Tab-separated table of C-alpha atoms in Angstrom:
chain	number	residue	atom	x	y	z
A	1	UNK	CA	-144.619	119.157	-42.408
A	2	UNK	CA	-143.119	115.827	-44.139
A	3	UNK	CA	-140.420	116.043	-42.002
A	4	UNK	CA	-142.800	116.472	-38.927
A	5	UNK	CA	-144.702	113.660	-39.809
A	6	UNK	CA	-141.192	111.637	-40.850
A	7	UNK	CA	-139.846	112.634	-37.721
A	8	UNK	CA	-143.028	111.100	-35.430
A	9	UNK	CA	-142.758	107.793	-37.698
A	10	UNK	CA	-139.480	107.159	-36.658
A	11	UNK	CA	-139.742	108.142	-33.149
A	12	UNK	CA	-142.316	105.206	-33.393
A	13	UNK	CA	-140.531	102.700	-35.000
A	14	UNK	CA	-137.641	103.342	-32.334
A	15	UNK	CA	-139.366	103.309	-29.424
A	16	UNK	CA	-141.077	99.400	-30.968
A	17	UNK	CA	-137.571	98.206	-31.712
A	18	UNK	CA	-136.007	99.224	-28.309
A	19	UNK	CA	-137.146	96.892	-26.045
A	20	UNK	CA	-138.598	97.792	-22.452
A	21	UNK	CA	-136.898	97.966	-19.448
A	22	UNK	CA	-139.106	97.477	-17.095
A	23	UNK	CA	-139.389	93.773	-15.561
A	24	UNK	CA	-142.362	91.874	-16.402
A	25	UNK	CA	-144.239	91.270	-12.543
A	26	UNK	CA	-143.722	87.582	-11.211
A	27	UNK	CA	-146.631	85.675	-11.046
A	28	UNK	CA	-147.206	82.925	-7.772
A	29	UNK	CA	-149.497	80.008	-7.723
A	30	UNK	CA	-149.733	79.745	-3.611
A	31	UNK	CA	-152.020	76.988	-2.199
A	32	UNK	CA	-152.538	75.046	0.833
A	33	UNK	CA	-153.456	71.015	0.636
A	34	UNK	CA	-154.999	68.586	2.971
A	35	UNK	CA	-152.098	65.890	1.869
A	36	UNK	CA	-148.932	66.623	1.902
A	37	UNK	CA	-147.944	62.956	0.613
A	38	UNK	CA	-150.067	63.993	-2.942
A	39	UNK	CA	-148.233	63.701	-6.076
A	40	UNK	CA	-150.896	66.130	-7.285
A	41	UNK	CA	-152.173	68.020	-4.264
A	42	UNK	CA	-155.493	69.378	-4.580
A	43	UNK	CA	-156.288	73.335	-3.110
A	44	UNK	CA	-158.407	72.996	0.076
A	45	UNK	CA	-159.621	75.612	2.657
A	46	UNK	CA	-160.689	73.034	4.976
A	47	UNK	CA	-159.054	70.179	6.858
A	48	UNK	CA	-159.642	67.834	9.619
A	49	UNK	CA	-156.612	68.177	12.547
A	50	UNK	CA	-155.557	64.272	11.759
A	51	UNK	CA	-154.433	65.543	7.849
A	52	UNK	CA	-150.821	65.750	7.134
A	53	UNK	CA	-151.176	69.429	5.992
A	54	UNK	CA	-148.935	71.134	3.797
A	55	UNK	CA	-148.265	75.013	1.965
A	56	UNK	CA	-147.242	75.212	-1.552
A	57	UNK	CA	-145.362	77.864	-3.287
A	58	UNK	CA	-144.232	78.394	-7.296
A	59	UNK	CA	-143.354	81.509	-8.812
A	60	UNK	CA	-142.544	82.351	-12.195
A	61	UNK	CA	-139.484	83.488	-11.501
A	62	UNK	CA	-136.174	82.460	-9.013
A	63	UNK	CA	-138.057	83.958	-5.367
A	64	UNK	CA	-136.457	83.697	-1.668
A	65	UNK	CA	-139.634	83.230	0.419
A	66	UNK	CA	-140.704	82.340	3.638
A	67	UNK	CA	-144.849	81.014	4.479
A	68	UNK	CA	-146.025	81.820	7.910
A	69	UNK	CA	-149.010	80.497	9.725
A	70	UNK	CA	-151.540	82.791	11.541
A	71	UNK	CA	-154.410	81.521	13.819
A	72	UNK	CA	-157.473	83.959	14.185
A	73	UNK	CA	-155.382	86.634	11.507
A	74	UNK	CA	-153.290	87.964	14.364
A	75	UNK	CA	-151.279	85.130	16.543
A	76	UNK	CA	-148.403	84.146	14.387
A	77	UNK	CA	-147.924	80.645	15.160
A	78	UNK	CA	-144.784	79.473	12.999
A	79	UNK	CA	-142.678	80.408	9.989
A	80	UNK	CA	-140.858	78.225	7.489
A	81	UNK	CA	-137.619	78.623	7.016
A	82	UNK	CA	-136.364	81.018	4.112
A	83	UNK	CA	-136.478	79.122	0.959
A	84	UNK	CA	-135.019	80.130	-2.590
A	85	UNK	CA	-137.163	79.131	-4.866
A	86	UNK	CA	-136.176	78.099	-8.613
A	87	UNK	CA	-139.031	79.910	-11.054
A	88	UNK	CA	-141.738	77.514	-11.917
A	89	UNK	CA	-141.089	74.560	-9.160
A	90	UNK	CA	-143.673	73.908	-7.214
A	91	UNK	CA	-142.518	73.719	-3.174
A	92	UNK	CA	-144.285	72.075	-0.120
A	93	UNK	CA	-143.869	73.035	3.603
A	94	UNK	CA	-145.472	70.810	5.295
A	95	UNK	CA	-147.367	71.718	8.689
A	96	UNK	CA	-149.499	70.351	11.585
A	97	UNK	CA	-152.463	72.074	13.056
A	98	UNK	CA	-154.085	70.090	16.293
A	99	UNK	CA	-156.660	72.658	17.663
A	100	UNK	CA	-159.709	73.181	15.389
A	101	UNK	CA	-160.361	76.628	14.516
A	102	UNK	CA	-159.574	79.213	11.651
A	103	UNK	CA	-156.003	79.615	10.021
A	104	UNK	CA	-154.372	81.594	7.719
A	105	UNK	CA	-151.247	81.332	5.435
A	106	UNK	CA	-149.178	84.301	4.376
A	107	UNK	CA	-146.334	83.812	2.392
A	108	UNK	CA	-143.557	86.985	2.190
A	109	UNK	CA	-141.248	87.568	-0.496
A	110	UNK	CA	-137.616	87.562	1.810
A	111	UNK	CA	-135.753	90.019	-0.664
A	112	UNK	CA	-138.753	92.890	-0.842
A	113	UNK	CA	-140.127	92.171	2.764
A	114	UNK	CA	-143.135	92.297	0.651
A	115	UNK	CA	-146.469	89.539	1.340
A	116	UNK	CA	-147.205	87.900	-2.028
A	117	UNK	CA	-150.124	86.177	-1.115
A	118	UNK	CA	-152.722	84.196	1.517
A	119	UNK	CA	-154.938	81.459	2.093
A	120	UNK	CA	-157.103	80.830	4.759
A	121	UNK	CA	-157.844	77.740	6.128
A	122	UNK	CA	-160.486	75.995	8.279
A	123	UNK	CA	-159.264	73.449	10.324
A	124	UNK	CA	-161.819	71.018	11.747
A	125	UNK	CA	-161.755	68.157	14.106
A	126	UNK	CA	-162.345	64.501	12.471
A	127	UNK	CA	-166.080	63.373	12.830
A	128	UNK	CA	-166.147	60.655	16.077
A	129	UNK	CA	-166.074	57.171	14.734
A	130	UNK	CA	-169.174	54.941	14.073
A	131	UNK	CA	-170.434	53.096	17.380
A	132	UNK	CA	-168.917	49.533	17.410
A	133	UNK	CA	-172.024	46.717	15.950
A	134	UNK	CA	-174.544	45.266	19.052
A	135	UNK	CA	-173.382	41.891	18.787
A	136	UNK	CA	-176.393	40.110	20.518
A	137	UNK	CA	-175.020	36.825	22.154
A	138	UNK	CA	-176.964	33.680	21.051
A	139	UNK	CA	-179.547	32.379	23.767
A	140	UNK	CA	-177.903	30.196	26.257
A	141	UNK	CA	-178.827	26.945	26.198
A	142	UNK	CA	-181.290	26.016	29.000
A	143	UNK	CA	-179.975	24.837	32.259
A	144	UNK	CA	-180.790	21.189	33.112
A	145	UNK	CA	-183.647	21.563	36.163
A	146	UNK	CA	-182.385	20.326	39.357
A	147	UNK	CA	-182.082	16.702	40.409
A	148	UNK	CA	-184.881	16.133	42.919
A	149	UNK	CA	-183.447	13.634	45.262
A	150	UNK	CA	-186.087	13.388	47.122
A	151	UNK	CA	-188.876	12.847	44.245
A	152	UNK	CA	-186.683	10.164	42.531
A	153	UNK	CA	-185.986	8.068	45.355
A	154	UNK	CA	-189.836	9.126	46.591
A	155	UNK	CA	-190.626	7.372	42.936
A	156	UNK	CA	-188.473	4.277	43.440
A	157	UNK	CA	-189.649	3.442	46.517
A	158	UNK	CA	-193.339	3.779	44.999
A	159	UNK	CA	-192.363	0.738	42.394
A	160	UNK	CA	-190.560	-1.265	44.863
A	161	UNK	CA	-193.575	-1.413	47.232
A	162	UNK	CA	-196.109	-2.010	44.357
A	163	UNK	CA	-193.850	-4.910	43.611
A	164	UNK	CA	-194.145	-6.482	46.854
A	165	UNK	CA	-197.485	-5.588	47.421
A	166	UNK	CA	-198.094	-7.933	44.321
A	167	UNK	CA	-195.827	-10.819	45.522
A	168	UNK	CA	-197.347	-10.488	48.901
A	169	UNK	CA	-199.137	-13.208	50.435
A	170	UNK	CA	-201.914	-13.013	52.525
A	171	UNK	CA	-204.413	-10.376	53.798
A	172	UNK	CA	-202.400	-8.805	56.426
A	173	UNK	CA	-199.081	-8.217	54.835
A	174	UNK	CA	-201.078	-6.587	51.770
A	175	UNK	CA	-202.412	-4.043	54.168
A	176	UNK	CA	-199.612	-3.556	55.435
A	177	UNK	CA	-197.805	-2.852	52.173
A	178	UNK	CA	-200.779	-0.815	50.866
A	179	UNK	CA	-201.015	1.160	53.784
A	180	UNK	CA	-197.382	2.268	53.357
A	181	UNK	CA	-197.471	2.254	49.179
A	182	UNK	CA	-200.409	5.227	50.472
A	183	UNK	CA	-197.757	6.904	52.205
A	184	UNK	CA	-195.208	6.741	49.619
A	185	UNK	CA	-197.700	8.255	46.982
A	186	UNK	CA	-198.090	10.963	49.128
A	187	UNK	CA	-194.571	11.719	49.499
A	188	UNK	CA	-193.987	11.624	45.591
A	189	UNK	CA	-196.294	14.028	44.943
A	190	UNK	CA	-195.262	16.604	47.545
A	191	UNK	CA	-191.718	16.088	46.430
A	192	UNK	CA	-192.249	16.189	42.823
């Protein structure tokens, strides 16, 4: 029974001090960004068609991958090229969606034929721009009325006859001038 018991001890310690060979699995951080210009892009599932979109990859260890880009699940649109990728480096493939409308990114391990992971994405068109400012145009200045010709020599004539009506010298030239002074009032008021 010692023996037994020796026996299963060492069988343990053995099977401790023999190291596994199974690999450990790889792990993937797989994203997609709004800015591909980022030094530190930020995850997103939604972006506006004017973005400068990009897909990033890093494994934990050395992959060969490829990302593809689906529209509605089903219509492949476009594939990166095949990439080897050095274990924990991030990469970017940058992309460019124009029609608004749901995506998805699946990226396949190249040496498996395996998928190691997807995003989906909501791509939206930018909101219209604000309406340009009502720039209200100062009040014109006011026109200058219309020269009345015919009032302002009407009023001139008025003054010239009341002069002479003054200097005038007897009876019958004042009526005369009066008579017509009349006439001129007339005229100045229907002109002016």
């Amino acid at each position: 029974m010692k023996r037994l018991i020796l026996g299963l001890v060492l069988a343990g310690l053995l099977a401790l001090a023999v190291p596994s060979s199974a690999p450990a699995a790889a792990t993937y951080n797989l994203f997609a960004g709004c800015d591909a210009a980022a030094e530190n892009p930020q995850p997103s599932h939604t972006c506006l068609t004017t973005d400068h979109m990009a897909a990033y990859f890093e494994a934990s260890e050395e992959t060969e991958y490829e990302v593809c880009l689906f529209r509605n699940v089903v219509e492949e649109l476009d594939c990166s090229t095949p990439t080897v990728a050095e274990a924990d480096t991030r990469f970017k493939n940058s992309f460019a969606i124009t029609m608004p409308g749901k995506y998805e990114l699946v990226w396949f391990n190249r040496v498996t034929e395996s998928e190691i992971g997807e995003w989906d994405l909501a791509v939206e068109s930018p909101p219209p721009p604000p309406p340009p400012p009502v720039v209200t145009p100062p009040p014109a200045a006011p026109l200058p009325s219309p020269v009345n010709t015919a009032c302002l020599s009407g009023q001139k004539r008025v003054t010239a006859l009341r002069a002479k009506v003054k200097r005038a010298h007897g009876r019958r030239q004042k009526a005369k001038l009066k008579a017509k002074l009349r006439k001129a009032r007339a005229a100045v008021k229907a002109a002016c």
